[in-house]
Amino acid sequence: MSIKLYGIKACDTMKKARVWLDENGVAYDFHDYKVKGADKAELEKWVAEHGWEKVLNKAGTTFRKLPDEAKADIDDAKAIALMMEQPSMIKRPVLDLGNGTTVLGFKPEIYQAALRS
């Protein structure tokens, strides 16, 4: 199983997830959106699995600073376009377990359960 962790290196939640994975001996590849950008196919997969409402981080500063018209009438396509343009709007971390399942955000108990299955 090839595990990939997506996010932004400087994010505090990302740091917690990386420390947890390292301490639990979980091998993973890290994809930093600030360095490598966001992949449209990955975003489409995550939105199909979780819905754009959970993948798009509306609580973050980047989203809140958008003009009102950019925040209006969001659907899958618009959410993906926003996240492609500004990857910091993607909920993080995203843990891709390599088996078609992704975990959004970080909670140790959820990571433990997901990696056990």
N, CA, C and O atoms as a printed pandas DataFrame, in Angstrom:
     atom_number atom_name residue_name chain_id  residue_number  x_coord  y_coord  z_coord
0              1         N          MET        A               1    0.845   -1.172    0.000
1              2        CA          MET        A               1    0.000    0.000    0.000
2              3         C          MET        A               1    0.898    1.245    0.000
3              4         O          MET        A               1    1.778    1.378    0.850
4              5         N          SER        A               2    0.672    2.152   -0.954
5              6        CA          SER        A               2    1.436    3.378   -1.069
6              7         C          SER        A               2    0.639    4.532   -0.459
7              8         O          SER        A               2   -0.401    4.924   -0.990
8              9         N          ILE        A               3    1.125    5.066    0.646
9             10        CA          ILE        A               3    0.421    6.120    1.363
10            11         C          ILE        A               3    1.033    7.464    1.008
11            12         O          ILE        A               3    2.253    7.610    0.935
12            13         N          LYS        A               4    0.158    8.449    0.788
13            14        CA          LYS        A               4    0.623    9.775    0.442
14            15         C          LYS        A               4   -0.079   10.790    1.330
15            16         O          LYS        A               4   -1.293   10.724    1.526
16            17         N          LEU        A               5    0.683   11.719    1.859
17            18        CA          LEU        A               5    0.164   12.776    2.709
18            19         C          LEU        A               5    0.253   14.092    1.940
19            20         O          LEU        A               5    1.320   14.470    1.456
20            21         N          TYR        A               6   -0.879   14.782    1.834
21            22        CA          TYR        A               6   -0.957   16.042    1.103
22            23         C          TYR        A               6   -1.193   17.181    2.069
23            24         O          TYR        A               6   -1.968   17.050    3.016
24            25         N          GLY        A               7   -0.525   18.300    1.834
25            26        CA          GLY        A               7   -0.751   19.480    2.655
26            27         C          GLY        A               7    0.315   20.524    2.446
27            28         O          GLY        A               7    0.963   20.579    1.402
28            29         N          ILE        A               8    0.486   21.357    3.461
29            30        CA          ILE        A               8    1.465   22.443    3.440
30            31         C          ILE        A               8    2.404   22.222    4.619
31            32         O          ILE        A               8    1.965   22.083    5.761
32            33         N          LYS        A               9    3.692   22.191    4.328
33            34        CA          LYS        A               9    4.692   21.826    5.323
34            35         C          LYS        A               9    4.599   22.653    6.608
35            36         O          LYS        A               9    4.759   22.102    7.697
36            37         N          ALA        A              10    4.347   23.948    6.507
37            38        CA          ALA        A              10    4.371   24.833    7.671
38            39         C          ALA        A              10    3.111   24.765    8.533
39            40         O          ALA        A              10    3.090   25.333    9.625
40            41         N          CYS        A              11    2.073   24.092    8.074
41            42        CA          CYS        A              11    0.801   24.019    8.806
42            43         C          CYS        A              11    0.977   23.200   10.096
43            44         O          CYS        A              11    1.563   22.117   10.077
44            45         N          ASP        A              12    0.463   23.733   11.214
45            46        CA          ASP        A              12    0.595   23.042   12.506
46            47         C          ASP        A              12   -0.077   21.671   12.515
47            48         O          ASP        A              12    0.469   20.716   13.067
48            49         N          THR        A              13   -1.258   21.570   11.906
49            50        CA          THR        A              13   -1.950   20.282   11.864
50            51         C          THR        A              13   -1.157   19.286   11.031
51            52         O          THR        A              13   -1.108   18.098   11.350
52            53         N          MET        A              14   -0.535   19.776    9.962
53            54        CA          MET        A              14    0.310   18.908    9.134
54            55         C          MET        A              14    1.483   18.371    9.965
55            56         O          MET        A              14    1.837   17.195    9.879
56            57         N          LYS        A              15    2.063   19.242   10.753
57            58        CA          LYS        A              15    3.196   18.824   11.588
58            59         C          LYS        A              15    2.769   17.707   12.544
59            60         O          LYS        A              15    3.495   16.730   12.727
60            61         N          LYS        A              16    1.588   17.856   13.151
61            62        CA          LYS        A              16    1.087   16.824   14.062
62            63         C          LYS        A              16    0.883   15.501   13.333
63            64         O          LYS        A              16    1.233   14.440   13.851
64            65         N          ALA        A              17    0.314   15.566   12.127
65            66        CA          ALA        A              17    0.075   14.345   11.346
66            67         C          ALA        A              17    1.399   13.677   10.976
67            68         O          ALA        A              17    1.534   12.458   11.082
68            69         N          ARG        A              18    2.366   14.469   10.548
69            70        CA          ARG        A              18    3.669   13.907   10.153
70            71         C          ARG        A              18    4.377   13.268   11.339
71            72         O          ARG        A              18    4.955   12.189   11.212
72            73         N          VAL        A              19    4.334   13.926   12.485
73            74        CA          VAL        A              19    4.953   13.368   13.699
74            75         C          VAL        A              19    4.267   12.056   14.053
75            76         O          VAL        A              19    4.941   11.073   14.362
76            77         N          TRP        A              20    2.936   12.024   14.014
77            78        CA          TRP        A              20    2.201   10.807   14.363
78            79         C          TRP        A              20    2.575    9.670   13.416
79            80         O          TRP        A              20    2.851    8.555   13.860
80            81         N          LEU        A              21    2.584    9.947   12.117
81            82        CA          LEU        A              21    2.943    8.904   11.144
82            83         C          LEU        A              21    4.363    8.406   11.390
83            84         O          LEU        A              21    4.611    7.200   11.376
84            85         N          ASP        A              22    5.298    9.331   11.615
85            86        CA          ASP        A              22    6.692    8.943   11.860
86            87         C          ASP        A              22    6.815    8.103   13.136
87            88         O          ASP        A              22    7.489    7.073   13.137
88            89         N          GLU        A              23    6.168    8.538   14.214
89            90        CA          GLU        A              23    6.256    7.820   15.488
90            91         C          GLU        A              23    5.603    6.440   15.424
91            92         O          GLU        A              23    5.958    5.551   16.197
92            93         N          ASN        A              24    4.659    6.260   14.513
93            94        CA          ASN        A              24    3.977    4.977   14.369
94            95         C          ASN        A              24    4.557    4.132   13.239
95            96         O          ASN        A              24    3.978    3.115   12.859
96            97         N          GLY        A              25    5.690    4.551   12.710
97            98        CA          GLY        A              25    6.394    3.765   11.704
98            99         C          GLY        A              25    5.657    3.626   10.389
99           100         O          GLY        A              25    5.817    2.625    9.690
100          101         N          VAL        A              26    4.845    4.625   10.040
101          102        CA          VAL        A              26    4.089    4.578    8.784
102          103         C          VAL        A              26    4.895    5.280    7.695
103          104         O          VAL        A              26    5.187    6.472    7.793
104          105         N          ALA        A              27    5.247    4.530    6.666
105          106        CA          ALA        A              27    5.970    5.117    5.531
106          107         C          ALA        A              27    4.979    5.839    4.622
107          108         O          ALA        A              27    3.904    5.317    4.325
108          109         N          TYR        A              28    5.344    7.030    4.189
109          110        CA          TYR        A              28    4.462    7.818    3.330
110          111         C          TYR        A              28    5.292    8.774    2.482
111          112         O          TYR        A              28    6.423    9.115    2.827
112          113         N          ASP        A              29    4.713    9.190    1.386
113          114        CA          ASP        A              29    5.294   10.249    0.566
114          115         C          ASP        A              29    4.551   11.527    0.912
115          116         O          ASP        A              29    3.341   11.499    1.139
116          117         N          PHE        A              30    5.262   12.650    0.954
117          118        CA          PHE        A              30    4.644   13.926    1.290
118          119         C          PHE        A              30    4.560   14.812    0.056
119          120         O          PHE        A              30    5.545   15.000   -0.657
120          121         N          HIS        A              31    3.373   15.352   -0.187
121          122        CA          HIS        A              31    3.140   16.268   -1.315
122          123         C          HIS        A              31    2.795   17.636   -0.734
123          124         O          HIS        A              31    1.732   17.816   -0.141
124          125         N          ASP        A              32    3.696   18.590   -0.905
125          126        CA          ASP        A              32    3.504   19.944   -0.402
126          127         C          ASP        A              32    2.858   20.788   -1.498
127          128         O          ASP        A              32    3.451   21.000   -2.555
128          129         N          TYR        A              33    1.632   21.270   -1.240
129          130        CA          TYR        A              33    0.920   22.082   -2.225
130          131         C          TYR        A              33    1.667   23.363   -2.580
131          132         O          TYR        A              33    1.580   23.830   -3.716
132          133         N          LYS        A              34    2.391   23.930   -1.637
133          134        CA          LYS        A              34    3.112   25.181   -1.895
134          135         C          LYS        A              34    4.248   24.964   -2.879
135          136         O          LYS        A              34    4.631   25.884   -3.601
136          137         N          VAL        A              35    4.786   23.758   -2.912
137          138        CA          VAL        A              35    5.902   23.437   -3.795
138          139         C          VAL        A              35    5.420   22.815   -5.108
139          140         O          VAL        A              35    5.863   23.208   -6.187
140          141         N          LYS        A              36    4.518   21.849   -5.011
141          142        CA          LYS        A              36    4.111   21.064   -6.178
142          143         C          LYS        A              36    2.741   21.422   -6.736
143          144         O          LYS        A              36    2.367   20.929   -7.800
144          145         N          GLY        A              37    1.982   22.269   -6.042
145          146        CA          GLY        A              37    0.640   22.609   -6.493
146          147         C          GLY        A              37   -0.336   21.479   -6.224
147          148         O          GLY        A              37    0.010   20.450   -5.645
148          149         N          ALA        A              38   -1.571   21.703   -6.663
149          150        CA          ALA        A              38   -2.631   20.717   -6.467
150          151         C          ALA        A              38   -2.915   20.010   -7.787
151          152         O          ALA        A              38   -2.805   20.608   -8.857
152          153         N          ASP        A              39   -3.275   18.749   -7.706
153          154        CA          ASP        A              39   -3.576   17.943   -8.879
154          155         C          ASP        A              39   -5.093   17.861   -9.057
155          156         O          ASP        A              39   -5.808   17.451   -8.143
156          157         N          LYS        A              40   -5.573   18.248  -10.224
157          158        CA          LYS        A              40   -7.015   18.286  -10.469
158          159         C          LYS        A              40   -7.659   16.910  -10.313
159          160         O          LYS        A              40   -8.744   16.799   -9.742
160          161         N          ALA        A              41   -7.012   15.875  -10.807
161          162        CA          ALA        A              41   -7.568   14.524  -10.712
162          163         C          ALA        A              41   -7.713   14.101   -9.247
163          164         O          ALA        A              41   -8.704   13.470   -8.880
164          165         N          GLU        A              42   -6.730   14.447   -8.411
165          166        CA          GLU        A              42   -6.812   14.126   -6.984
166          167         C          GLU        A              42   -7.964   14.887   -6.334
167          168         O          GLU        A              42   -8.739   14.312   -5.570
168          169         N          LEU        A              43   -8.075   16.180   -6.638
169          170        CA          LEU        A              43   -9.172   16.976   -6.079
170          171         C          LEU        A              43  -10.523   16.412   -6.488
171          172         O          LEU        A              43  -11.440   16.338   -5.670
172          173         N          GLU        A              44  -10.650   16.017   -7.745
173          174        CA          GLU        A              44  -11.914   15.428   -8.224
174          175         C          GLU        A              44  -12.241   14.153   -7.458
175          176         O          GLU        A              44  -13.398   13.907   -7.119
176          177         N          LYS        A              45  -11.222   13.344   -7.188
177          178        CA          LYS        A              45  -11.415   12.097   -6.446
178          179         C          LYS        A              45  -11.864   12.396   -5.012
179          180         O          LYS        A              45  -12.792   11.765   -4.506
180          181         N          TRP        A              46  -11.208   13.352   -4.364
181          182        CA          TRP        A              46  -11.553   13.679   -2.976
182          183         C          TRP        A              46  -12.949   14.286   -2.887
183          184         O          TRP        A              46  -13.704   13.981   -1.965
184          185         N          VAL        A              47  -13.290   15.144   -3.845
185          186        CA          VAL        A              47  -14.620   15.761   -3.855
186          187         C          VAL        A              47  -15.684   14.691   -4.098
187          188         O          VAL        A              47  -16.754   14.738   -3.490
188          189         N          ALA        A              48  -15.406   13.731   -4.977
189          190        CA          ALA        A              48  -16.356   12.638   -5.223
190          191         C          ALA        A              48  -16.539   11.787   -3.968
191          192         O          ALA        A              48  -17.646   11.326   -3.689
192          193         N          GLU        A              49  -15.472   11.577   -3.218
193          194        CA          GLU        A              49  -15.535   10.737   -2.017
194          195         C          GLU        A              49  -16.165   11.457   -0.823
195          196         O          GLU        A              49  -16.942   10.860   -0.078
196          197         N          HIS        A              50  -15.831   12.740   -0.638
197          198        CA          HIS        A              50  -16.234   13.448    0.574
198          199         C          HIS        A              50  -17.207   14.607    0.353
199          200         O          HIS        A              50  -17.846   15.064    1.301
200          201         N          GLY        A              51  -17.325   15.084   -0.889
201          202        CA          GLY        A              51  -18.122   16.283   -1.159
202          203         C          GLY        A              51  -17.247   17.523   -1.041
203          204         O          GLY        A              51  -16.363   17.591   -0.187
204          205         N          TRP        A              52  -17.501   18.506   -1.908
205          206        CA          TRP        A              52  -16.655   19.705   -1.900
206          207         C          TRP        A              52  -16.726   20.446   -0.570
207          208         O          TRP        A              52  -15.765   21.110   -0.182
208          209         N          GLU        A              53  -17.845   20.342    0.129
209          210        CA          GLU        A              53  -18.033   21.058    1.385
210          211         C          GLU        A              53  -17.011   20.648    2.446
211          212         O          GLU        A              53  -16.664   21.446    3.318
212          213         N          LYS        A              54  -16.532   19.412    2.372
213          214        CA          LYS        A              54  -15.543   18.934    3.338
214          215         C          LYS        A              54  -14.112   19.122    2.839
215          216         O          LYS        A              54  -13.188   19.231    3.646
216          217         N          VAL        A              55  -13.919   19.161    1.534
217          218        CA          VAL        A              55  -12.569   19.290    0.980
218          219         C          VAL        A              55  -12.129   20.752    0.940
219          220         O          VAL        A              55  -10.958   21.050    1.175
220          221         N          LEU        A              56  -13.042   21.652    0.651
221          222        CA          LEU        A              56  -12.741   23.086    0.596
222          223         C          LEU        A              56  -12.770   23.650    2.016
223          224         O          LEU        A              56  -13.784   23.559    2.708
224          225         N          ASN        A              57  -11.661   24.227    2.438
225          226        CA          ASN        A              57  -11.546   24.788    3.781
226          227         C          ASN        A              57  -12.114   26.209    3.788
227          228         O          ASN        A              57  -11.402   27.174    3.507
228          229         N          LYS        A              58  -13.394   26.322    4.111
229          230        CA          LYS        A              58  -14.053   27.630    4.127
230          231         C          LYS        A              58  -13.715   28.428    5.382
231          232         O          LYS        A              58  -13.983   29.628    5.433
232          233         N          ALA        A              59  -13.140   27.796    6.381
233          234        CA          ALA        A              59  -12.799   28.487    7.625
234          235         C          ALA        A              59  -11.447   29.190    7.548
235          236         O          ALA        A              59  -11.130   30.018    8.401
236          237         N          GLY        A              60  -10.657   28.868    6.543
237          238        CA          GLY        A              60   -9.312   29.427    6.426
238          239         C          GLY        A              60   -9.297   30.867    5.938
239          240         O          GLY        A              60  -10.253   31.345    5.328
240          241         N          THR        A              61   -8.204   31.540    6.216
241          242        CA          THR        A              61   -8.022   32.937    5.830
242          243         C          THR        A              61   -8.122   33.136    4.329
243          244         O          THR        A              61   -8.724   34.111    3.878
244          245         N          THR        A              62   -7.552   32.245    3.554
245          246        CA          THR        A              62   -7.545   32.401    2.098
246          247         C          THR        A              62   -8.965   32.449    1.553
247          248         O          THR        A              62   -9.277   33.296    0.716
248          249         N          PHE        A              63   -9.830   31.549    2.016
249          250        CA          PHE        A              63  -11.217   31.548    1.545
250          251         C          PHE        A              63  -11.956   32.789    2.041
251          252         O          PHE        A              63  -12.687   33.421    1.280
252          253         N          ARG        A              64  -11.771   33.133    3.293
253          254        CA          ARG        A              64  -12.493   34.283    3.860
254          255         C          ARG        A              64  -12.134   35.588    3.160
255          256         O          ARG        A              64  -12.953   36.506    3.119
256          257         N          LYS        A              65  -10.931   35.688    2.611
257          258        CA          LYS        A              65  -10.499   36.910    1.926
258          259         C          LYS        A              65  -11.028   37.015    0.493
259          260         O          LYS        A              65  -10.886   38.061   -0.140
260          261         N          LEU        A              66  -11.632   35.951   -0.020
261          262        CA          LEU        A              66  -12.172   35.990   -1.388
262          263         C          LEU        A              66  -13.310   36.997   -1.474
263          264         O          LEU        A              66  -14.019   37.229   -0.495
264          265         N          PRO        A              67  -13.482   37.594   -2.655
265          266        CA          PRO        A              67  -14.650   38.461   -2.834
266          267         C          PRO        A              67  -15.937   37.627   -2.738
267          268         O          PRO        A              67  -15.938   36.429   -3.019
268          269         N          ASP        A              68  -17.024   38.286   -2.336
269          270        CA          ASP        A              68  -18.294   37.590   -2.137
270          271         C          ASP        A              68  -18.745   36.804   -3.363
271          272         O          ASP        A              68  -19.293   35.711   -3.225
272          273         N          GLU        A              69  -18.525   37.339   -4.547
273          274        CA          GLU        A              69  -18.975   36.632   -5.757
274          275         C          GLU        A              69  -18.209   35.317   -5.957
275          276         O          GLU        A              69  -18.754   34.363   -6.512
276          277         N          ALA        A              70  -16.972   35.266   -5.515
277          278        CA          ALA        A              70  -16.198   34.022   -5.623
278          279         C          ALA        A              70  -16.713   32.971   -4.638
279          280         O          ALA        A              70  -16.582   31.772   -4.884
280          281         N          LYS        A              71  -17.300   33.419   -3.523
281          282        CA          LYS        A              71  -17.815   32.500   -2.503
282          283         C          LYS        A              71  -19.256   32.066   -2.774
283          284         O          LYS        A              71  -19.781   31.182   -2.097
284          285         N          ALA        A              72  -19.889   32.691   -3.763
285          286        CA          ALA        A              72  -21.300   32.408   -4.050
286          287         C          ALA        A              72  -21.444   31.256   -5.038
287          288         O          ALA        A              72  -20.585   31.034   -5.891
288          289         N          ASP        A              73  -22.549   30.531   -4.904
289          290        CA          ASP        A              73  -22.934   29.484   -5.864
290          291         C          ASP        A              73  -21.835   28.455   -6.108
291          292         O          ASP        A              73  -21.545   28.113   -7.255
292          293         N          ILE        A              74  -21.232   27.967   -5.048
293          294        CA          ILE        A              74  -20.155   26.977   -5.195
294          295         C          ILE        A              74  -20.758   25.605   -5.460
295          296         O          ILE        A              74  -21.701   25.179   -4.794
296          297         N          ASP        A              75  -20.194   24.931   -6.441
297          298        CA          ASP        A              75  -20.524   23.546   -6.745
298          299         C          ASP        A              75  -19.203   22.799   -6.873
299          300         O          ASP        A              75  -18.141   23.369   -6.623
300          301         N          ASP        A              76  -19.259   21.530   -7.260
301          302        CA          ASP        A              76  -18.028   20.734   -7.372
302          303         C          ASP        A              76  -16.989   21.418   -8.260
303          304         O          ASP        A              76  -15.832   21.568   -7.866
304          305         N          ALA        A              77  -17.402   21.828   -9.448
305          306        CA          ALA        A              77  -16.463   22.409  -10.422
306          307         C          ALA        A              77  -15.854   23.708   -9.899
307          308         O          ALA        A              77  -14.648   23.922  -10.025
308          309         N          LYS        A              78  -16.668   24.561   -9.321
309          310        CA          LYS        A              78  -16.161   25.843   -8.824
310          311         C          LYS        A              78  -15.227   25.631   -7.638
311          312         O          LYS        A              78  -14.196   26.294   -7.531
312          313         N          ALA        A              79  -15.585   24.711   -6.749
313          314        CA          ALA        A              79  -14.731   24.412   -5.599
314          315         C          ALA        A              79  -13.370   23.888   -6.059
315          316         O          ALA        A              79  -12.333   24.296   -5.534
316          317         N          ILE        A              80  -13.377   22.998   -7.025
317          318        CA          ILE        A              80  -12.115   22.452   -7.548
318          319         C          ILE        A              80  -11.289   23.556   -8.187
319          320         O          ILE        A              80  -10.076   23.616   -7.986
320          321         N          ALA        A              81  -11.929   24.433   -8.956
321          322        CA          ALA        A              81  -11.210   25.549   -9.592
322          323         C          ALA        A              81  -10.586   26.462   -8.530
323          324         O          ALA        A              81   -9.439   26.886   -8.673
324          325         N          LEU        A              82  -11.335   26.762   -7.470
325          326        CA          LEU        A              82  -10.799   27.599   -6.390
326          327         C          LEU        A              82   -9.583   26.934   -5.734
327          328         O          LEU        A              82   -8.575   27.589   -5.469
328          329         N          MET        A              83   -9.692   25.630   -5.476
329          330        CA          MET        A              83   -8.587   24.916   -4.822
330          331         C          MET        A              83   -7.378   24.775   -5.741
331          332         O          MET        A              83   -6.240   24.768   -5.271
332          333         N          MET        A              84   -7.615   24.663   -7.038
333          334        CA          MET        A              84   -6.501   24.608   -7.997
334          335         C          MET        A              84   -5.751   25.944   -8.008
335          336         O          MET        A              84   -4.522   25.989   -8.070
336          337         N          GLU        A              85   -6.522   27.020   -7.947
337          338        CA          GLU        A              85   -5.939   28.364   -7.975
338          339         C          GLU        A              85   -5.216   28.694   -6.673
339          340         O          GLU        A              85   -4.153   29.315   -6.686
340          341         N          GLN        A              86   -5.793   28.279   -5.555
341          342        CA          GLN        A              86   -5.240   28.554   -4.229
342          343         C          GLN        A              86   -5.225   27.267   -3.395
343          344         O          GLN        A              86   -6.153   27.036   -2.620
344          345         N          PRO        A              87   -4.200   26.429   -3.537
345          346        CA          PRO        A              87   -4.165   25.149   -2.821
346          347         C          PRO        A              87   -4.274   25.262   -1.305
347          348         O          PRO        A              87   -4.617   24.284   -0.641
348          349         N          SER        A              88   -3.991   26.429   -0.751
349          350        CA          SER        A              88   -4.120   26.570    0.704
350          351         C          SER        A              88   -5.577   26.497    1.148
351          352         O          SER        A              88   -5.850   26.441    2.347
352          353         N          MET        A              89   -6.525   26.496    0.195
353          354        CA          MET        A              89   -7.947   26.338    0.529
354          355         C          MET        A              89   -8.347   24.874    0.675
355          356         O          MET        A              89   -9.489   24.583    1.032
356          357         N          ILE        A              90   -7.439   23.958    0.408
357          358        CA          ILE        A              90   -7.743   22.533    0.543
358          359         C          ILE        A              90   -7.622   22.142    2.015
359          360         O          ILE        A              90   -6.635   22.469    2.675
360          361         N          LYS        A              91   -8.623   21.448    2.516
361          362        CA          LYS        A              91   -8.575   20.919    3.889
362          363         C          LYS        A              91   -7.299   20.107    4.031
363          364         O          LYS        A              91   -6.912   19.375    3.120
364          365         N          ARG        A              92   -6.656   20.239    5.167
365          366        CA          ARG        A              92   -5.425   19.487    5.347
366          367         C          ARG        A              92   -5.297   19.001    6.780
367          368         O          ARG        A              92   -5.856   19.555    7.727
368          369         N          PRO        A              93   -4.536   17.945    6.874
369          370        CA          PRO        A              93   -3.929   17.151    5.808
370          371         C          PRO        A              93   -4.948   16.241    5.121
371          372         O          PRO        A              93   -6.041   15.982    5.624
372          373         N          VAL        A              94   -4.528   15.775    3.949
373          374        CA          VAL        A              94   -5.270   14.730    3.247
374          375         C          VAL        A              94   -4.350   13.517    3.234
375          376         O          VAL        A              94   -3.231   13.580    2.726
376          377         N          LEU        A              95   -4.827   12.424    3.793
377          378        CA          LEU        A              95   -4.054   11.187    3.825
378          379         C          LEU        A              95   -4.674   10.224    2.833
379          380         O          LEU        A              95   -5.786    9.737    3.037
380          381         N          ASP        A              96   -3.949    9.951    1.752
381          382        CA          ASP        A              96   -4.414    9.022    0.722
382          383         C          ASP        A              96   -3.822    7.659    1.048
383          384         O          ASP        A              96   -2.607    7.468    1.008
384          385         N          LEU        A              97   -4.699    6.716    1.370
385          386        CA          LEU        A              97   -4.248    5.395    1.800
386          387         C          LEU        A              97   -3.846    4.483    0.647
387          388         O          LEU        A              97   -3.380    3.366    0.871
388          389         N          GLY        A              98   -4.026    4.957   -0.590
389          390        CA          GLY        A              98   -3.597    4.178   -1.741
390          391         C          GLY        A              98   -4.561    3.086   -2.153
391          392         O          GLY        A              98   -4.295    2.342   -3.097
392          393         N          ASN        A              99   -5.680    2.984   -1.450
393          394        CA          ASN        A              99   -6.663    1.948   -1.792
394          395         C          ASN        A              99   -8.002    2.571   -2.178
395          396         O          ASN        A              99   -9.047    1.926   -2.102
396          397         N          GLY        A             100   -7.951    3.843   -2.593
397          398        CA          GLY        A             100   -9.173    4.540   -2.967
398          399         C          GLY        A             100   -9.830    5.265   -1.815
399          400         O          GLY        A             100  -10.909    5.835   -1.972
400          401         N          THR        A             101   -9.189    5.250   -0.655
401          402        CA          THR        A             101   -9.742    5.913    0.519
402          403         C          THR        A             101   -8.839    7.058    0.942
403          404         O          THR        A             101   -7.615    6.931    0.960
404          405         N          THR        A             102   -9.462    8.178    1.282
405          406        CA          THR        A             102   -8.698    9.299    1.810
406          407         C          THR        A             102   -9.298    9.719    3.144
407          408         O          THR        A             102  -10.498    9.573    3.381
408          409         N          VAL        A             103   -8.444   10.238    4.001
409          410        CA          VAL        A             103   -8.848   10.745    5.301
410          411         C          VAL        A             103   -8.556   12.243    5.302
411          412         O          VAL        A             103   -7.434   12.656    5.007
412          413         N          LEU        A             104   -9.562   13.064    5.633
413          414        CA          LEU        A             104   -9.391   14.513    5.695
414          415         C          LEU        A             104   -9.154   14.945    7.135
415          416         O          LEU        A             104   -9.801   14.443    8.054
416          417         N          GLY        A             105   -8.232   15.872    7.327
417          418        CA          GLY        A             105   -7.934   16.366    8.663
418          419         C          GLY        A             105   -7.065   15.383    9.424
419          420         O          GLY        A             105   -6.642   14.361    8.882
420          421         N          PHE        A             106   -6.802   15.698   10.682
421          422        CA          PHE        A             106   -5.978   14.803   11.488
422          423         C          PHE        A             106   -6.559   14.606   12.877
423          424         O          PHE        A             106   -6.775   15.559   13.626
424          425         N          LYS        A             107   -6.805   13.351   13.198
425          426        CA          LYS        A             107   -7.133   12.917   14.549
426          427         C          LYS        A             107   -6.443   11.570   14.711
427          428         O          LYS        A             107   -6.674   10.662   13.913
428          429         N          PRO        A             108   -5.597   11.425   15.732
429          430        CA          PRO        A             108   -4.837   10.187   15.894
430          431         C          PRO        A             108   -5.694    8.927   15.846
431          432         O          PRO        A             108   -5.308    7.943   15.215
432          433         N          GLU        A             109   -6.856    8.947   16.507
433          434        CA          GLU        A             109   -7.694    7.743   16.549
434          435         C          GLU        A             109   -8.249    7.390   15.166
435          436         O          GLU        A             109   -8.435    6.213   14.855
436          437         N          ILE        A             110   -8.511    8.394   14.344
437          438        CA          ILE        A             110   -9.009    8.131   12.985
438          439         C          ILE        A             110   -7.884    7.582   12.113
439          440         O          ILE        A             110   -8.104    6.658   11.331
440          441         N          TYR        A             111   -6.688    8.136   12.239
441          442        CA          TYR        A             111   -5.542    7.616   11.493
442          443         C          TYR        A             111   -5.280    6.161   11.882
443          444         O          TYR        A             111   -5.059    5.309   11.022
444          445         N          GLN        A             112   -5.309    5.890   13.184
445          446        CA          GLN        A             112   -5.034    4.538   13.660
446          447         C          GLN        A             112   -6.053    3.552   13.098
447          448         O          GLN        A             112   -5.676    2.481   12.621
448          449         N          ALA        A             113   -7.326    3.896   13.148
449          450        CA          ALA        A             113   -8.375    3.023   12.635
450          451         C          ALA        A             113   -8.252    2.841   11.127
451          452         O          ALA        A             113   -8.404    1.727   10.625
452          453         N          ALA        A             114   -7.980    3.920   10.400
453          454        CA          ALA        A             114   -7.877    3.852    8.943
454          455         C          ALA        A             114   -6.689    3.007    8.495
455          456         O          ALA        A             114   -6.774    2.273    7.510
456          457         N          LEU        A             115   -5.592    3.114    9.217
457          458        CA          LEU        A             115   -4.394    2.373    8.829
458          459         C          LEU        A             115   -4.443    0.920    9.263
459          460         O          LEU        A             115   -3.677    0.100    8.757
460          461         N          ARG        A             116   -5.318    0.592   10.180
461          462        CA          ARG        A             116   -5.491   -0.790   10.622
462          463         C          ARG        A             116   -6.266   -1.608    9.603
463          464         O          ARG        A             116   -6.052   -2.813    9.467
464          465         N          SER        A             117   -7.176   -0.940    8.881
465          466        CA          SER        A             117   -8.052   -1.683    7.956
466          467         C          SER        A             117   -7.403   -1.965    6.635
467          468         O          SER        A             117   -8.018   -2.579    5.763
